GROMACS .gro file of C-alpha atoms in nm:
model
  440
    1MET     CA    1  -4.748   2.288  -0.996
    2GLY     CA    2  -4.784   2.259  -1.374
    3ARG     CA    3  -4.546   2.099  -1.621
    4GLU     CA    4  -4.440   2.437  -1.762
    5GLN     CA    5  -4.344   2.565  -1.416
    6TRP     CA    6  -4.146   2.249  -1.343
    7LYS     CA    7  -3.963   2.297  -1.673
    8LYS     CA    8  -3.864   2.652  -1.576
    9ILE     CA    9  -3.745   2.534  -1.235
   10TRP     CA   10  -3.546   2.249  -1.388
   11VAL     CA   11  -3.366   2.467  -1.644
   12GLY     CA   12  -3.292   2.740  -1.388
   13SER     CA   13  -3.170   2.484  -1.136
   14ALA     CA   14  -2.956   2.290  -1.382
   15GLY     CA   15  -2.759   2.601  -1.469
   16ASN     CA   16  -2.727   2.697  -1.108
   17MET     CA   17  -2.594   2.350  -1.030
   18VAL     CA   18  -2.313   2.381  -1.284
   19GLU     CA   19  -2.233   2.735  -1.169
   20TRP     CA   20  -2.189   2.621  -0.812
   21PHE     CA   21  -2.006   2.302  -0.907
   22ASP     CA   22  -1.735   2.520  -1.062
   23TRP     CA   23  -1.746   2.761  -0.769
   24PHE     CA   24  -1.714   2.498  -0.500
   25VAL     CA   25  -1.460   2.265  -0.661
   26TYR     CA   26  -1.209   2.545  -0.627
   27ALA     CA   27  -1.262   2.539  -0.251
   28SER     CA   28  -1.280   2.161  -0.214
   29PHE     CA   29  -0.972   2.089  -0.432
   30ALA     CA   30  -0.767   2.379  -0.292
   31VAL     CA   31  -0.590   2.142  -0.053
   32TYR     CA   32  -0.441   1.968  -0.358
   33PHE     CA   33  -0.340   2.257  -0.582
   34ALA     CA   34  -0.244   2.520  -0.321
   35ASP     CA   35   0.124   2.421  -0.337
   36ALA     CA   36   0.121   2.417  -0.718
   37PHE     CA   37   0.094   2.795  -0.753
   38PHE     CA   38   0.318   2.910  -0.469
   39PRO     CA   39   0.679   2.841  -0.359
   40LYS     CA   40   0.726   2.537  -0.137
   41GLY     CA   41   0.707   2.621   0.232
   42ASN     CA   42   0.436   2.658   0.495
   43ASP     CA   43   0.137   2.447   0.385
   44THR     CA   44  -0.107   2.653   0.594
   45ALA     CA   45   0.029   2.977   0.449
   46ASN     CA   46  -0.005   2.844   0.092
   47LEU     CA   47  -0.363   2.735   0.163
   48MET     CA   48  -0.436   3.079   0.308
   49ASN     CA   49  -0.296   3.241  -0.008
   50THR     CA   50  -0.507   3.014  -0.227
   51MET     CA   51  -0.820   3.089  -0.024
   52GLY     CA   52  -0.730   3.458  -0.041
   53ILE     CA   53  -0.765   3.429  -0.418
   54PHE     CA   54  -1.092   3.245  -0.352
   55ALA     CA   55  -1.205   3.550  -0.154
   56VAL     CA   56  -1.116   3.778  -0.449
   57GLY     CA   57  -1.396   3.611  -0.641
   58PHE     CA   58  -1.635   3.721  -0.370
   59PHE     CA   59  -1.517   4.080  -0.391
   60LEU     CA   60  -1.596   4.080  -0.765
   61ARG     CA   61  -1.947   3.958  -0.690
   62PRO     CA   62  -2.085   4.308  -0.622
   63VAL     CA   63  -1.959   4.414  -0.966
   64GLY     CA   64  -2.118   4.106  -1.121
   65GLY     CA   65  -2.432   4.168  -0.919
   66TRP     CA   66  -2.457   4.522  -1.053
   67LEU     CA   67  -2.373   4.432  -1.414
   68LEU     CA   68  -2.580   4.116  -1.449
   69GLY     CA   69  -2.859   4.245  -1.225
   70ARG     CA   70  -2.892   4.538  -1.464
   71VAL     CA   71  -2.902   4.295  -1.759
   72GLY     CA   72  -3.166   4.086  -1.582
   73ASP     CA   73  -3.393   4.385  -1.519
   74ARG     CA   74  -3.348   4.553  -1.858
   75ARG     CA   75  -3.303   4.255  -2.093
   76GLY     CA   76  -3.477   3.978  -1.903
   77ARG     CA   77  -3.395   3.696  -1.663
   78LYS     CA   78  -3.309   3.463  -1.951
   79ALA     CA   79  -3.042   3.698  -2.089
   80ALA     CA   80  -2.875   3.733  -1.749
   81LEU     CA   81  -2.876   3.358  -1.681
   82THR     CA   82  -2.723   3.283  -2.022
   83LEU     CA   83  -2.445   3.538  -1.968
   84THR     CA   84  -2.358   3.405  -1.622
   85VAL     CA   85  -2.299   3.050  -1.741
   86THR     CA   86  -2.084   3.179  -2.031
   87LEU     CA   87  -1.853   3.359  -1.787
   88MET     CA   88  -1.837   3.056  -1.560
   89SER     CA   89  -1.740   2.829  -1.848
   90ALA     CA   90  -1.454   3.059  -1.943
   91SER     CA   91  -1.324   3.067  -1.585
   92ALA     CA   92  -1.331   2.688  -1.555
   93VAL     CA   93  -1.126   2.652  -1.873
   94LEU     CA   94  -0.867   2.901  -1.745
   95ILE     CA   95  -0.818   2.716  -1.415
   96ALA     CA   96  -0.795   2.382  -1.597
   97VAL     CA   97  -0.504   2.505  -1.810
   98ALA     CA   98  -0.335   2.740  -1.559
   99PRO     CA   99   0.046   2.686  -1.545
  100THR     CA  100   0.201   2.596  -1.210
  101TYR     CA  101   0.468   2.791  -1.022
  102ALA     CA  102   0.733   2.548  -1.144
  103VAL     CA  103   0.643   2.624  -1.507
  104ALA     CA  104   0.559   2.995  -1.512
  105GLY     CA  105   0.643   3.131  -1.167
  106TYR     CA  106   0.382   3.375  -1.049
  107GLY     CA  107   0.224   3.375  -1.397
  108GLY     CA  108   0.008   3.082  -1.289
  109ILE     CA  109  -0.124   3.287  -0.998
  110ALA     CA  110  -0.217   3.562  -1.244
  111VAL     CA  111  -0.419   3.317  -1.454
  112LEU     CA  112  -0.584   3.179  -1.139
  113LEU     CA  113  -0.669   3.530  -1.028
  114VAL     CA  114  -0.829   3.622  -1.362
  115ALA     CA  115  -1.033   3.301  -1.354
  116ARG     CA  116  -1.157   3.375  -1.002
  117MET     CA  117  -1.249   3.727  -1.109
  118LEU     CA  118  -1.462   3.587  -1.392
  119GLN     CA  119  -1.622   3.342  -1.148
  120GLY     CA  120  -1.696   3.628  -0.912
  121LEU     CA  121  -1.866   3.828  -1.187
  122SER     CA  122  -2.065   3.524  -1.293
  123VAL     CA  123  -2.184   3.408  -0.952
  124GLY     CA  124  -2.253   3.768  -0.849
  125GLY     CA  125  -2.526   3.774  -1.109
  126GLU     CA  126  -2.622   3.408  -1.098
  127TYR     CA  127  -2.762   3.414  -0.747
  128ALA     CA  128  -2.998   3.703  -0.814
  129ALA     CA  129  -3.099   3.594  -1.163
  130SER     CA  130  -3.169   3.242  -1.038
  131ALA     CA  131  -3.349   3.360  -0.724
  132THR     CA  132  -3.562   3.601  -0.926
  133TYR     CA  133  -3.634   3.349  -1.200
  134LEU     CA  134  -3.735   3.068  -0.963
  135THR     CA  135  -3.950   3.299  -0.750
  136GLU     CA  136  -4.128   3.457  -1.046
  137ALA     CA  137  -4.175   3.125  -1.230
  138SER     CA  138  -4.380   2.968  -0.950
  139ALA     CA  139  -4.740   3.001  -0.837
  140PRO     CA  140  -4.786   3.259  -0.557
  141GLU     CA  141  -4.871   2.994  -0.299
  142ARG     CA  142  -4.565   2.782  -0.395
  143ARG     CA  143  -4.290   3.045  -0.408
  144GLY     CA  144  -4.110   2.917  -0.099
  145PHE     CA  145  -4.113   2.561  -0.231
  146ALA     CA  146  -4.001   2.658  -0.583
  147SER     CA  147  -3.727   2.898  -0.477
  148SER     CA  148  -3.585   2.637  -0.237
  149PHE     CA  149  -3.456   2.456  -0.545
  150GLN     CA  150  -3.191   2.724  -0.573
  151TYR     CA  151  -3.010   2.573  -0.276
  152VAL     CA  152  -3.105   2.223  -0.392
  153SER     CA  153  -2.916   2.293  -0.713
  154MET     CA  154  -2.634   2.477  -0.535
  155THR     CA  155  -2.588   2.183  -0.300
  156ALA     CA  156  -2.619   1.933  -0.585
  157GLY     CA  157  -2.335   2.113  -0.759
  158GLN     CA  158  -2.121   2.086  -0.449
  159LEU     CA  159  -2.217   1.721  -0.402
  160LEU     CA  160  -2.108   1.645  -0.756
  161GLY     CA  161  -1.779   1.816  -0.681
  162LEU     CA  162  -1.734   1.620  -0.359
  163ALA     CA  163  -1.837   1.295  -0.529
  164LEU     CA  164  -1.577   1.351  -0.797
  165GLN     CA  165  -1.322   1.429  -0.527
  166ILE     CA  166  -1.403   1.106  -0.342
  167VAL     CA  167  -1.375   0.903  -0.665
  168LEU     CA  168  -1.041   1.062  -0.748
  169GLN     CA  169  -0.914   1.011  -0.393
  170ARG     CA  170  -0.998   0.642  -0.409
  171THR     CA  171  -0.870   0.577  -0.762
  172MET     CA  172  -0.559   0.797  -0.779
  173SER     CA  173  -0.255   0.842  -0.562
  174ASP     CA  174  -0.213   1.147  -0.344
  175GLN     CA  175   0.087   1.241  -0.556
  176ALA     CA  176  -0.122   1.239  -0.876
  177LEU     CA  177  -0.389   1.456  -0.716
  178HIS     CA  178  -0.133   1.714  -0.613
  179SER     CA  179   0.046   1.693  -0.946
  180TRP     CA  180  -0.222   1.708  -1.217
  181ALA     CA  181  -0.551   1.531  -1.134
  182TRP     CA  182  -0.686   1.838  -0.951
  183ARG     CA  183  -0.749   1.984  -1.299
  184ILE     CA  184  -1.011   1.719  -1.384
  185PRO     CA  185  -1.310   1.881  -1.204
  186PHE     CA  186  -1.252   2.210  -1.384
  187ILE     CA  187  -1.258   2.033  -1.721
  188VAL     CA  188  -1.582   1.862  -1.618
  189GLY     CA  189  -1.726   2.199  -1.512
  190ALA     CA  190  -1.642   2.360  -1.845
  191LEU     CA  191  -1.815   2.078  -2.035
  192GLY     CA  192  -2.123   2.101  -1.810
  193ALA     CA  193  -2.143   2.476  -1.863
  194GLY     CA  194  -2.153   2.421  -2.239
  195ILE     CA  195  -2.457   2.194  -2.203
  196VAL     CA  196  -2.635   2.441  -1.975
  197PHE     CA  197  -2.562   2.725  -2.215
  198TYR     CA  198  -2.767   2.541  -2.476
  199LEU     CA  199  -3.051   2.480  -2.229
  200ARG     CA  200  -3.062   2.843  -2.121
  201ARG     CA  201  -3.065   2.973  -2.477
  202ASN     CA  202  -3.398   2.791  -2.516
  203MET     CA  203  -3.549   2.863  -2.173
  204LEU     CA  204  -3.876   3.053  -2.123
  205GLU     CA  205  -3.898   3.401  -1.972
  206THR     CA  206  -4.106   3.443  -1.655
  207GLU     CA  207  -4.462   3.570  -1.696
  208VAL     CA  208  -4.415   3.831  -1.423
  209TYR     CA  209  -4.132   3.993  -1.618
  210ALA     CA  210  -4.296   3.950  -1.959
  211GLU     CA  211  -4.621   4.108  -1.839
  212ASP     CA  212  -4.461   4.405  -1.664
  213ASP     CA  213  -4.619   4.701  -1.842
  214GLN     CA  214  -4.326   4.929  -1.754
  215ALA     CA  215  -4.065   4.706  -1.918
  216SER     CA  216  -4.018   4.923  -2.226
  217THR     CA  217  -4.106   5.266  -2.090
  218ASP     CA  218  -3.914   5.312  -1.765
  219PRO     CA  219  -3.565   5.458  -1.835
  220ASP     CA  220  -3.457   5.394  -1.475
  221ARG     CA  221  -3.530   5.024  -1.491
  222GLY     CA  222  -3.240   4.823  -1.350
  223THR     CA  223  -3.038   5.132  -1.252
  224MET     CA  224  -2.873   5.243  -0.929
  225LYS     CA  225  -3.118   5.535  -0.920
  226ALA     CA  226  -3.409   5.293  -0.907
  227LEU     CA  227  -3.231   5.080  -0.647
  228TRP     CA  228  -3.172   5.386  -0.428
  229ALA     CA  229  -3.548   5.438  -0.418
  230HIS     CA  230  -3.557   5.100  -0.241
  231LYS     CA  231  -3.252   5.151  -0.023
  232ARG     CA  232  -3.428   5.030   0.292
  233GLU     CA  233  -3.492   4.694   0.130
  234ALA     CA  234  -3.135   4.682  -0.004
  235PHE     CA  235  -2.989   4.732   0.343
  236LEU     CA  236  -3.233   4.472   0.473
  237VAL     CA  237  -3.095   4.218   0.225
  238ILE     CA  238  -2.739   4.284   0.348
  239ALA     CA  239  -2.837   4.247   0.712
  240LEU     CA  240  -3.047   3.932   0.674
  241THR     CA  241  -2.776   3.771   0.459
  242MET     CA  242  -2.491   3.833   0.703
  243GLY     CA  243  -2.549   3.550   0.949
  244GLY     CA  244  -2.679   3.304   0.691
  245THR     CA  245  -2.390   3.327   0.449
  246VAL     CA  246  -2.123   3.293   0.719
  247ALA     CA  247  -2.295   2.985   0.863
  248TYR     CA  248  -2.351   2.832   0.521
  249TYR     CA  249  -1.989   2.860   0.408
  250THR     CA  250  -1.866   2.742   0.747
  251TYR     CA  251  -2.057   2.414   0.723
  252THR     CA  252  -2.009   2.356   0.351
  253THR     CA  253  -1.683   2.471   0.191
  254TYR     CA  254  -1.483   2.500   0.515
  255LEU     CA  255  -1.620   2.188   0.684
  256THR     CA  256  -1.400   1.939   0.496
  257LYS     CA  257  -1.084   2.134   0.577
  258TYR     CA  258  -1.187   2.166   0.943
  259LEU     CA  259  -1.251   1.794   0.976
  260SER     CA  260  -0.920   1.699   0.814
  261GLY     CA  261  -0.700   1.980   0.945
  262THR     CA  262  -0.838   2.020   1.298
  263ALA     CA  263  -1.048   1.716   1.391
  264GLY     CA  264  -0.780   1.481   1.257
  265LEU     CA  265  -0.996   1.285   1.012
  266SER     CA  266  -0.833   1.163   0.693
  267LYS     CA  267  -0.911   1.364   0.380
  268PRO     CA  268  -1.124   1.084   0.228
  269THR     CA  269  -1.324   1.044   0.552
  270ALA     CA  270  -1.373   1.419   0.585
  271SER     CA  271  -1.496   1.437   0.226
  272LEU     CA  272  -1.738   1.149   0.286
  273VAL     CA  273  -1.879   1.320   0.598
  274SER     CA  274  -1.937   1.638   0.399
  275PHE     CA  275  -2.098   1.447   0.113
  276CYS     CA  276  -2.347   1.259   0.334
  277ALA     CA  277  -2.437   1.566   0.540
  278LEU     CA  278  -2.486   1.782   0.231
  279PHE     CA  279  -2.702   1.521   0.060
  280LEU     CA  280  -2.944   1.515   0.354
  281PHE     CA  281  -2.925   1.895   0.373
  282MET     CA  282  -3.023   1.915   0.005
  283CYS     CA  283  -3.327   1.693   0.063
  284LEU     CA  284  -3.447   1.920   0.345
  285GLN     CA  285  -3.465   2.235   0.132
  286PRO     CA  286  -3.800   2.173  -0.047
  287LEU     CA  287  -3.960   2.054   0.277
  288ALA     CA  288  -3.860   2.373   0.458
  289GLY     CA  289  -3.959   2.584   0.158
  290HIS     CA  290  -4.303   2.422   0.156
  291LEU     CA  291  -4.335   2.482   0.529
  292SER     CA  292  -4.266   2.853   0.475
  293ASP     CA  293  -4.553   2.867   0.225
  294ARG     CA  294  -4.781   2.755   0.505
  295ILE     CA  295  -4.651   2.939   0.814
  296GLY     CA  296  -4.447   3.223   0.667
  297ARG     CA  297  -4.080   3.308   0.611
  298ARG     CA  298  -4.000   3.477   0.945
  299PRO     CA  299  -4.048   3.171   1.170
  300LEU     CA  300  -3.785   2.977   0.974
  301LEU     CA  301  -3.540   3.267   0.966
  302ILE     CA  302  -3.576   3.325   1.339
  303THR     CA  303  -3.530   2.954   1.413
  304PHE     CA  304  -3.208   2.955   1.210
  305ALA     CA  305  -3.070   3.265   1.381
  306VAL     CA  306  -3.148   3.146   1.734
  307GLY     CA  307  -3.003   2.801   1.665
  308SER     CA  308  -2.689   2.935   1.497
  309THR     CA  309  -2.629   3.190   1.773
  310LEU     CA  310  -2.658   2.935   2.053
  311LEU     CA  311  -2.525   2.617   1.894
  312THR     CA  312  -2.231   2.718   1.674
  313VAL     CA  313  -1.969   2.721   1.950
  314PRO     CA  314  -2.078   2.385   2.102
  315ILE     CA  315  -2.101   2.219   1.758
  316MET     CA  316  -1.761   2.342   1.641
  317THR     CA  317  -1.604   2.243   1.974
  318MET     CA  318  -1.748   1.891   1.960
  319LEU     CA  319  -1.655   1.854   1.593
  320LYS     CA  320  -1.296   1.924   1.689
  321HIS     CA  321  -1.301   1.609   1.904
  322ALA     CA  322  -1.535   1.399   1.688
  323GLY     CA  323  -1.259   1.158   1.596
  324SER     CA  324  -1.454   0.933   1.357
  325PHE     CA  325  -1.713   0.928   1.080
  326TRP     CA  326  -2.044   0.891   1.268
  327PRO     CA  327  -1.998   1.159   1.537
  328ALA     CA  328  -1.869   1.400   1.273
  329LEU     CA  329  -2.166   1.326   1.048
  330GLY     CA  330  -2.421   1.373   1.328
  331LEU     CA  331  -2.278   1.708   1.434
  332SER     CA  332  -2.242   1.830   1.076
  333LEU     CA  333  -2.599   1.736   0.997
  334LEU     CA  334  -2.727   1.911   1.311
  335ALA     CA  335  -2.552   2.230   1.200
  336LEU     CA  336  -2.694   2.207   0.847
  337VAL     CA  337  -3.048   2.144   0.975
  338VAL     CA  338  -3.020   2.474   1.160
  339VAL     CA  339  -2.883   2.650   0.849
  340THR     CA  340  -3.179   2.517   0.644
  341GLY     CA  341  -3.400   2.778   0.810
  342TYR     CA  342  -3.206   3.038   0.612
  343THR     CA  343  -3.102   2.861   0.292
  344SER     CA  344  -3.442   2.718   0.199
  345ILE     CA  345  -3.618   3.054   0.174
  346ASN     CA  346  -3.365   3.335   0.154
  347ALA     CA  347  -3.398   3.355  -0.226
  348CYS     CA  348  -3.772   3.421  -0.227
  349VAL     CA  349  -3.759   3.651   0.076
  350LYS     CA  350  -3.519   3.884  -0.102
  351ALA     CA  351  -3.704   3.867  -0.434
  352GLU     CA  352  -4.032   3.945  -0.258
  353LEU     CA  353  -3.894   4.276  -0.131
  354PHE     CA  354  -3.853   4.444  -0.471
  355PRO     CA  355  -4.072   4.540  -0.770
  356THR     CA  356  -4.019   4.366  -1.105
  357GLY     CA  357  -3.818   4.646  -1.267
  358ILE     CA  358  -3.549   4.643  -0.999
  359ARG     CA  359  -3.586   4.291  -0.857
  360ALA     CA  360  -3.275   4.131  -1.011
  361LEU     CA  361  -3.045   4.422  -0.924
  362GLY     CA  362  -3.213   4.469  -0.587
  363VAL     CA  363  -3.133   4.112  -0.491
  364ALA     CA  364  -2.795   4.089  -0.666
  365LEU     CA  365  -2.598   4.389  -0.545
  366PRO     CA  366  -2.683   4.390  -0.171
  367TYR     CA  367  -2.649   4.012  -0.151
  368ALA     CA  368  -2.315   4.022  -0.331
  369ILE     CA  369  -2.188   4.292  -0.095
  370ALA     CA  370  -2.287   4.085   0.207
  371ASN     CA  371  -2.117   3.779   0.061
  372ALA     CA  372  -1.801   3.972  -0.019
  373LEU     CA  373  -1.781   4.097   0.339
  374PHE     CA  374  -1.887   3.783   0.522
  375GLY     CA  375  -1.928   3.474   0.301
  376GLY     CA  376  -1.618   3.504   0.087
  377THR     CA  377  -1.396   3.581   0.382
  378ALA     CA  378  -1.532   3.306   0.610
  379GLU     CA  379  -1.266   3.048   0.525
  380TYR     CA  380  -0.988   3.305   0.529
  381VAL     CA  381  -1.101   3.431   0.871
  382ALA     CA  382  -1.119   3.072   0.997
  383LEU     CA  383  -0.765   2.999   0.876
  384TRP     CA  384  -0.644   3.329   1.022
  385PHE     CA  385  -0.776   3.231   1.365
  386LYS     CA  386  -0.611   2.890   1.327
  387ASN     CA  387  -0.278   3.036   1.219
  388ALA     CA  388  -0.292   3.277   1.516
  389GLY     CA  389  -0.343   2.987   1.755
  390ILE     CA  390  -0.697   3.089   1.859
  391GLU     CA  391  -0.903   2.868   1.629
  392SER     CA  392  -1.202   2.868   1.869
  393GLY     CA  393  -1.245   3.241   1.807
  394PHE     CA  394  -1.390   3.166   1.464
  395ALA     CA  395  -1.690   2.985   1.616
  396TRP     CA  396  -1.767   3.293   1.825
  397TYR     CA  397  -1.738   3.506   1.511
  398VAL     CA  398  -1.997   3.290   1.330
  399SER     CA  399  -2.226   3.304   1.633
  400GLY     CA  400  -2.198   3.683   1.651
  401CYS     CA  401  -2.290   3.726   1.284
  402ALA     CA  402  -2.600   3.511   1.338
  403ALA     CA  403  -2.699   3.722   1.639
  404VAL     CA  404  -2.691   4.039   1.427
  405SER     CA  405  -2.916   3.879   1.167
  406LEU     CA  406  -3.151   3.761   1.443
  407VAL     CA  407  -3.226   4.122   1.532
  408VAL     CA  408  -3.320   4.183   1.167
  409TYR     CA  409  -3.545   3.878   1.147
  410LEU     CA  410  -3.727   3.980   1.464
  411THR     CA  411  -3.801   4.330   1.331
  412MET     CA  412  -3.874   4.266   0.961
  413ARG     CA  413  -4.222   4.201   0.831
  414GLU     CA  414  -4.361   3.891   0.666
  415THR     CA  415  -4.329   3.869   0.284
  416ARG     CA  416  -4.515   3.546   0.207
  417THR     CA  417  -4.847   3.697   0.096
  418ILE     CA  418  -4.734   3.979  -0.132
  419ASP     CA  419  -4.822   4.008  -0.502
  420LEU     CA  420  -4.497   4.012  -0.702
  421GLY     CA  421  -4.659   4.217  -0.975
  422ARG     CA  422  -4.759   4.490  -0.728
  423VAL     CA  423  -4.453   4.515  -0.504
  424GLY     CA  424  -4.343   4.874  -0.464
  425THR     CA  425  -4.652   5.034  -0.617
  426ALA     CA  426  -4.586   5.407  -0.605
  427ARG     CA  427  -4.768   5.632  -0.365
  428GLY     CA  428  -4.854   5.991  -0.435
  429ASP     CA  429  -4.514   6.109  -0.311
  430GLY     CA  430  -4.335   5.878  -0.552
  431THR     CA  431  -4.198   5.644  -0.287
  432ALA     CA  432  -4.261   5.272  -0.274
  433ASP     CA  433  -4.553   5.158  -0.062
  434GLN     CA  434  -4.350   4.891   0.118
  435ASP     CA  435  -4.565   4.911   0.432
  436ARG     CA  436  -4.851   4.766   0.233
  437VAL     CA  437  -4.662   4.502   0.039
  438LEU     CA  438  -4.465   4.381   0.339
  439ALA     CA  439  -4.765   4.346   0.564
  440SER     CA  440  -4.845   3.992   0.665
   0.00000   0.00000   0.00000
């Protein structure tokens, strides 16, 4: 892989890292600021309300996917990536300065809600723009490897958030964290977004997009009309995302809360378990992406779905009784190894389904819908089961979602060998020749 391609991957990944740092610190620091925006009372209810606002960001992701996907297809991947980080920076600033319930009553919740809406718009477009950019920027035989850096950067952003949380937990009192120190990561995120904004303003456009001869002549480029012509692929994205996104958010953003609130580990220990497991998980992504370039995408997806379907309930049950650092780390890592079969290649699989003129929107909108329905609600559903006294039901829910996606993985065709510049070449009847481009 040449120096120019590495530069594109680095710039795309750096922005993605900051985006997901801001996205995940909300979830990881929610245990500290949940009581700040709601009346004193039931701690679990306040956390559920805070995570409900977290879920609102997911429901704005389809809107962001549509808006920024359209920008990415009509104005270029660079334009979309620059806009996403601008929105994320604004949201981080708003959360950092949001007034508490004691100061402004429910006014603080309103500010928090607006910030989460901006984050939802931003991340709704970021995933697709980043997935498309990383896939198009790489050599055809290295697409799986290159696109795996999307989850490397996503996980790196979360690790930075967790690392900051661990440092704050060990250097500040619990009272300070609940009082004001929870604002620190959002200030850091806003500063990081400013740096990435500069990097993205000077990034290079992908050759696949720049060389698309229909870029200036197709009026339907990046529109819902064009996406409807590829509706089968759009529904495929929703279905193959379902199991993966639920499993991913279960073992990343929800894991720390589960270890501290259910398994009985202290908050610092739970955070350290998550940090170590996620670091190893991050290192696995390029290896699995490279493997997919050799054996194909479907074997990894199927391995993930089978493992998640069969192992989720046993892993969650054993985690509940882990009791200490090492058993919790081993079980968490086992779960994330299984999830790697999805995370390492899902970006390129989705990008490989669509032609250049609709690729960003084709990935963005269906993926955002799936995340709104399943990823964004994962923590809320988990807390609902816990509040209802049937916490084990959540593990069965995660397993069931993976089983649905397994059916999709078993029936879809391989995408590894397609030519990105020729995906969706029109047949005589005007429909996309997906049978040809999806053939292994």
